[in-house]
């Protein structure tokens, strides 16, 4: 859908690091796509804070660096020289992005710095703040009204749930699990057990329960985002991918230890169809 040779540096960052949201951003009005690519690149920087750090303290310092970068955009301080932070400061100063929403995205990422996520409510709060915060920021940038933001947050959280569950094999390779400790404990498992062997029946049961939670978030989001203006549709389109992922993850045939199937034609067509009919 996009000629790689014609992509801006931010668009290339988005395409390489988050192809799902990159695809959805292509359905935004052409003049607004670059701000979505910037938001995708910013979100990726937050997501990799823990992955790129050797310890928790270093990861928290990386998050603080971004917190300060957002704060400085409200001052006369010169923008930080960085491929994402520099255009981010300009977008904030021009009012094309909202600093409070971005700070909420940063705050939510602190949950990833813990050894485990203690409970289902803690997981849902993390997803609403991180992936849900992304969708709110995207919606605001595209002109969504206040009445649609809660719906966009729920749709974004549903996409975040699907992404988290798709990522179980890669989390296990890192020796960790983001499945809620309380749901695992009900099945006499710990996050360490789930990380060590995602094939256990109890882990699969938790995955199915969380996929059902994700589907409830989808239903909530679609109900509350009804009437979303078409220019803001790109903020809701990741939900089309979430719906497909969550249906597979909720199935008893799903093996959480197996890497998820790569994105294919069906996924792309689901996004394209959503863009055509105006439904996330």
CSV table of C-alpha atoms in Angstrom, one decimal:
chain,number,residue,atom,x,y,z
A,1,UNK,CA,0.0,0.0,0.0
A,2,UNK,CA,3.0,2.3,0.5
A,3,UNK,CA,6.1,2.7,-1.7
A,4,UNK,CA,9.0,2.1,0.7
A,5,UNK,CA,11.1,4.4,-1.4
A,6,UNK,CA,8.7,7.3,-0.8
A,7,UNK,CA,8.4,6.9,3.0
A,8,UNK,CA,9.6,9.6,5.3
A,9,UNK,CA,12.1,8.6,8.1
A,10,UNK,CA,9.3,8.5,10.6
A,11,UNK,CA,7.1,6.4,8.3
A,12,UNK,CA,9.9,4.0,7.8
A,13,UNK,CA,10.4,3.7,11.6
A,14,UNK,CA,6.7,3.0,12.0
A,15,UNK,CA,6.6,0.5,9.1
A,16,UNK,CA,9.7,-1.4,10.4
A,17,UNK,CA,8.8,-1.5,14.1
A,18,UNK,CA,5.0,-1.6,14.2
A,19,UNK,CA,3.6,-2.8,10.9
A,20,UNK,CA,0.1,-3.2,12.3
A,21,UNK,CA,-0.3,0.4,13.3
A,22,UNK,CA,1.6,1.6,10.2
A,23,UNK,CA,-1.0,-0.1,8.0
A,24,UNK,CA,-3.9,1.4,10.0
A,25,UNK,CA,-2.3,4.9,9.8
A,26,UNK,CA,-2.5,4.8,6.0
A,27,UNK,CA,-6.2,5.2,6.3
A,28,UNK,CA,-5.9,8.5,8.0
A,29,UNK,CA,-6.3,11.7,5.9
A,30,UNK,CA,-3.0,12.2,4.0
A,31,UNK,CA,-2.2,15.4,5.9
A,32,UNK,CA,-2.5,13.6,9.2
A,33,UNK,CA,-0.5,10.4,8.5
A,34,UNK,CA,2.8,11.8,9.5
A,35,UNK,CA,1.6,12.6,13.0
A,36,UNK,CA,0.4,9.0,13.4
A,37,UNK,CA,3.8,7.8,12.2
A,38,UNK,CA,5.4,10.0,14.9
A,39,UNK,CA,3.1,8.6,17.5
A,40,UNK,CA,3.9,5.0,16.5
A,41,UNK,CA,7.6,5.8,16.7
A,42,UNK,CA,7.2,7.3,20.1
A,43,UNK,CA,5.2,4.3,21.4
A,44,UNK,CA,7.9,2.0,20.1
A,45,UNK,CA,10.5,3.9,22.1
A,46,UNK,CA,8.4,3.4,25.2
A,47,UNK,CA,7.8,-0.3,24.4
A,48,UNK,CA,11.5,-1.0,24.0
A,49,UNK,CA,12.5,0.8,27.3
A,50,UNK,CA,12.7,-2.5,29.2
A,51,UNK,CA,13.9,-4.6,26.2
A,52,UNK,CA,16.9,-2.3,25.6
A,53,UNK,CA,17.9,-1.9,29.2
A,54,UNK,CA,20.2,-4.2,31.2
A,55,UNK,CA,18.2,-3.7,34.4
A,56,UNK,CA,15.1,-2.2,35.8
A,57,UNK,CA,16.7,1.0,37.0
A,58,UNK,CA,18.1,1.7,33.5
A,59,UNK,CA,14.7,1.0,32.0
A,60,UNK,CA,13.1,3.5,34.4
A,61,UNK,CA,15.7,6.1,33.5
A,62,UNK,CA,14.8,5.6,29.8
A,63,UNK,CA,11.2,6.3,30.6
A,64,UNK,CA,12.1,9.3,32.6
A,65,UNK,CA,14.1,10.6,29.6
A,66,UNK,CA,10.9,10.6,27.6
A,67,UNK,CA,8.9,12.1,30.4
A,68,UNK,CA,11.3,15.0,30.5
A,69,UNK,CA,11.3,15.3,26.8
A,70,UNK,CA,7.5,15.7,26.8
A,71,UNK,CA,7.6,18.2,29.7
A,72,UNK,CA,10.3,20.3,28.0
A,73,UNK,CA,8.1,20.8,24.9
A,74,UNK,CA,6.0,23.1,27.1
A,75,UNK,CA,9.0,25.3,27.8
A,76,UNK,CA,11.5,27.4,25.8
A,77,UNK,CA,14.1,24.6,26.1
A,78,UNK,CA,15.6,23.6,22.8
A,79,UNK,CA,14.3,20.2,21.5
A,80,UNK,CA,16.3,17.2,22.2
A,81,UNK,CA,18.4,16.0,19.3
A,82,UNK,CA,16.8,12.6,18.5
A,83,UNK,CA,15.0,11.2,15.5
A,84,UNK,CA,11.8,10.9,17.5
A,85,UNK,CA,12.1,13.4,20.3
A,86,UNK,CA,12.8,16.4,18.0
A,87,UNK,CA,9.7,16.1,15.9
A,88,UNK,CA,7.7,15.1,19.0
A,89,UNK,CA,8.6,18.5,20.6
A,90,UNK,CA,7.5,20.3,17.5
A,91,UNK,CA,4.2,18.4,17.4
A,92,UNK,CA,3.5,19.2,21.1
A,93,UNK,CA,4.3,22.9,20.7
A,94,UNK,CA,2.1,23.1,17.6
A,95,UNK,CA,-0.8,21.4,19.6
A,96,UNK,CA,-0.9,18.4,17.2
A,97,UNK,CA,-0.3,16.0,20.2
A,98,UNK,CA,-1.5,16.3,23.8
A,99,UNK,CA,1.2,16.1,26.4
A,100,UNK,CA,-1.0,14.8,29.2
A,101,UNK,CA,-2.0,11.8,27.1
A,102,UNK,CA,1.6,11.0,26.2
A,103,UNK,CA,2.6,11.2,29.9
A,104,UNK,CA,-0.1,8.7,30.7
A,105,UNK,CA,1.3,6.4,28.1
A,106,UNK,CA,4.8,6.7,29.7
A,107,UNK,CA,3.3,6.2,33.2
A,108,UNK,CA,1.5,3.0,32.1
A,109,UNK,CA,4.8,1.5,30.9
A,110,UNK,CA,6.1,1.4,34.4
A,111,UNK,CA,4.1,-1.8,35.0
A,112,UNK,CA,6.4,-3.6,32.6
A,113,UNK,CA,9.3,-2.9,34.9
A,114,UNK,CA,7.9,-5.1,37.6
A,115,UNK,CA,8.8,-8.8,37.8
A,116,UNK,CA,5.2,-9.7,37.2
A,117,UNK,CA,1.7,-8.2,36.9
A,118,UNK,CA,-0.1,-9.0,40.1
A,119,UNK,CA,-3.8,-9.0,39.0
A,120,UNK,CA,-6.3,-8.8,36.2
A,121,UNK,CA,-7.3,-5.2,37.3
A,122,UNK,CA,-3.6,-4.2,37.2
A,123,UNK,CA,-3.3,-5.8,33.7
A,124,UNK,CA,-6.4,-4.0,32.4
A,125,UNK,CA,-5.1,-0.6,33.9
A,126,UNK,CA,-1.8,-1.2,32.1
A,127,UNK,CA,-3.5,-2.0,28.8
A,128,UNK,CA,-5.9,1.0,29.0
A,129,UNK,CA,-2.9,3.3,29.7
A,130,UNK,CA,-0.5,2.0,27.2
A,131,UNK,CA,-2.2,0.6,24.0
A,132,UNK,CA,-5.4,2.4,25.0
A,133,UNK,CA,-3.5,5.6,25.6
A,134,UNK,CA,-2.0,5.3,22.1
A,135,UNK,CA,-5.5,5.1,20.5
A,136,UNK,CA,-6.7,8.1,22.5
A,137,UNK,CA,-3.7,10.1,21.4
A,138,UNK,CA,-4.3,9.0,17.8
A,139,UNK,CA,-7.9,9.9,18.0
A,140,UNK,CA,-7.3,13.3,19.4
A,141,UNK,CA,-4.7,14.0,16.7
A,142,UNK,CA,-7.3,13.0,14.1
A,143,UNK,CA,-10.1,15.2,15.5
A,144,UNK,CA,-12.1,12.6,17.5
A,145,UNK,CA,-14.5,14.3,20.0
A,146,UNK,CA,-14.3,13.8,23.8
A,147,UNK,CA,-17.4,11.5,23.6
A,148,UNK,CA,-15.4,9.0,21.6
A,149,UNK,CA,-12.2,8.8,23.6
A,150,UNK,CA,-13.3,6.2,26.1
A,151,UNK,CA,-14.4,3.9,23.3
A,152,UNK,CA,-11.1,4.4,21.5
A,153,UNK,CA,-9.3,3.6,24.8
A,154,UNK,CA,-11.2,0.3,25.1
A,155,UNK,CA,-10.5,-0.6,21.5
A,156,UNK,CA,-6.8,0.2,22.0
A,157,UNK,CA,-6.7,-1.9,25.2
A,158,UNK,CA,-8.3,-4.8,23.3
A,159,UNK,CA,-5.5,-4.6,20.7
A,160,UNK,CA,-2.9,-4.4,23.5
A,161,UNK,CA,-4.4,-7.6,25.0
A,162,UNK,CA,-4.2,-9.4,21.8
A,163,UNK,CA,-0.6,-8.3,21.3
A,164,UNK,CA,0.4,-9.3,24.8
A,165,UNK,CA,-1.1,-12.8,24.3
A,166,UNK,CA,0.5,-13.2,20.8
A,167,UNK,CA,3.8,-12.3,22.5
A,168,UNK,CA,3.8,-15.2,25.0
A,169,UNK,CA,6.4,-17.3,23.2
A,170,UNK,CA,8.8,-14.3,22.9
A,171,UNK,CA,8.2,-13.4,26.6
A,172,UNK,CA,9.0,-17.0,27.6
A,173,UNK,CA,12.3,-16.8,25.7
A,174,UNK,CA,13.1,-13.8,27.9
A,175,UNK,CA,12.2,-15.8,31.0
A,176,UNK,CA,9.1,-13.8,31.9
A,177,UNK,CA,5.4,-13.8,31.8
A,178,UNK,CA,2.9,-10.8,31.7
A,179,UNK,CA,0.0,-13.0,32.6
A,180,UNK,CA,-1.7,-11.8,35.8
A,181,UNK,CA,-0.4,-13.6,38.9
A,182,UNK,CA,-3.8,-13.9,40.5
A,183,UNK,CA,-5.3,-15.8,37.5
A,184,UNK,CA,-2.3,-18.1,37.4
A,185,UNK,CA,-2.5,-18.7,41.2
A,186,UNK,CA,-6.1,-19.9,40.8
A,187,UNK,CA,-4.6,-22.7,38.7
A,188,UNK,CA,-1.7,-23.3,41.2
A,189,UNK,CA,0.8,-21.6,38.8
A,190,UNK,CA,3.2,-18.6,39.2
A,191,UNK,CA,4.4,-16.2,36.4
A,192,UNK,CA,7.7,-18.1,36.5
A,193,UNK,CA,5.9,-21.4,35.8
A,194,UNK,CA,4.1,-19.8,32.9
A,195,UNK,CA,7.3,-18.4,31.5
A,196,UNK,CA,9.1,-21.7,31.9
A,197,UNK,CA,6.4,-23.8,30.2
A,198,UNK,CA,3.5,-21.9,28.4
A,199,UNK,CA,2.2,-25.3,27.3
A,200,UNK,CA,0.7,-26.1,30.7
A,201,UNK,CA,-3.1,-26.5,30.8
A,202,UNK,CA,-3.4,-23.8,33.4
A,203,UNK,CA,-1.6,-21.3,31.2
A,204,UNK,CA,-3.8,-22.1,28.2
A,205,UNK,CA,-6.9,-21.6,30.4
A,206,UNK,CA,-5.6,-18.1,31.5
A,207,UNK,CA,-4.9,-17.2,27.9
A,208,UNK,CA,-8.5,-18.1,26.9
A,209,UNK,CA,-9.9,-16.1,29.9
A,210,UNK,CA,-7.8,-13.1,28.9
A,211,UNK,CA,-8.8,-13.4,25.2
A,212,UNK,CA,-12.5,-13.3,26.4
A,213,UNK,CA,-11.6,-10.1,28.4
A,214,UNK,CA,-10.2,-8.7,25.2
A,215,UNK,CA,-13.4,-9.5,23.4
A,216,UNK,CA,-15.4,-7.7,26.1
A,217,UNK,CA,-13.1,-4.7,25.6
A,218,UNK,CA,-13.8,-4.8,21.9
A,219,UNK,CA,-17.6,-4.8,22.5
A,220,UNK,CA,-17.3,-2.0,24.9
A,221,UNK,CA,-15.1,0.1,22.6
A,222,UNK,CA,-17.3,-0.4,19.5
A,223,UNK,CA,-20.4,0.6,21.5
A,224,UNK,CA,-18.8,3.7,23.0
A,225,UNK,CA,-17.0,4.8,19.8
A,226,UNK,CA,-20.1,4.6,17.6
A,227,UNK,CA,-20.3,7.6,15.4
A,228,UNK,CA,-16.6,8.2,15.3
A,229,UNK,CA,-15.8,10.7,12.5
A,230,UNK,CA,-14.4,9.1,9.4
A,231,UNK,CA,-11.2,11.2,9.6
A,232,UNK,CA,-10.5,9.6,13.0
A,233,UNK,CA,-11.2,6.0,11.9
A,234,UNK,CA,-7.5,5.1,11.6
A,235,UNK,CA,-7.3,5.3,15.5
A,236,UNK,CA,-9.9,2.5,15.7
A,237,UNK,CA,-8.7,0.2,12.9
A,238,UNK,CA,-6.2,-1.8,15.0
A,239,UNK,CA,-9.3,-3.3,16.6
A,240,UNK,CA,-10.0,-5.1,13.3
A,241,UNK,CA,-6.7,-7.1,13.9
A,242,UNK,CA,-7.5,-7.5,17.5
A,243,UNK,CA,-10.8,-9.2,16.7
A,244,UNK,CA,-9.2,-11.8,14.5
A,245,UNK,CA,-6.4,-12.4,17.0
A,246,UNK,CA,-8.6,-12.7,20.0
A,247,UNK,CA,-11.0,-15.2,18.3
A,248,UNK,CA,-8.0,-17.4,17.6
A,249,UNK,CA,-6.6,-17.0,21.1
A,250,UNK,CA,-9.9,-17.8,22.7
A,251,UNK,CA,-10.1,-21.1,20.9
A,252,UNK,CA,-9.4,-24.4,22.7
A,253,UNK,CA,-7.2,-25.3,19.7
A,254,UNK,CA,-4.8,-22.4,20.4
A,255,UNK,CA,-1.4,-23.4,21.7
A,256,UNK,CA,0.0,-20.4,23.6
A,257,UNK,CA,3.6,-21.7,23.3
A,258,UNK,CA,3.5,-21.6,19.5
A,259,UNK,CA,4.6,-18.4,17.8
A,260,UNK,CA,1.5,-16.6,16.4
A,261,UNK,CA,0.9,-17.0,12.6
A,262,UNK,CA,2.4,-14.1,10.6
A,263,UNK,CA,0.2,-11.4,9.3
A,264,UNK,CA,-1.4,-12.5,6.1
A,265,UNK,CA,-3.8,-11.4,3.4
A,266,UNK,CA,-6.8,-12.0,5.6
A,267,UNK,CA,-5.5,-9.5,8.2
A,268,UNK,CA,-4.8,-6.9,5.6
A,269,UNK,CA,-8.2,-7.3,4.0
A,270,UNK,CA,-9.9,-7.0,7.4
A,271,UNK,CA,-8.2,-3.6,7.9
A,272,UNK,CA,-9.0,-2.5,4.3
A,273,UNK,CA,-12.6,-3.5,4.7
A,274,UNK,CA,-12.8,-1.7,8.0
A,275,UNK,CA,-11.4,1.4,6.3
A,276,UNK,CA,-13.9,1.1,3.5
A,277,UNK,CA,-17.0,0.6,5.6
A,278,UNK,CA,-15.9,3.0,8.4
A,279,UNK,CA,-15.8,0.5,11.3
A,280,UNK,CA,-13.0,-0.3,13.6
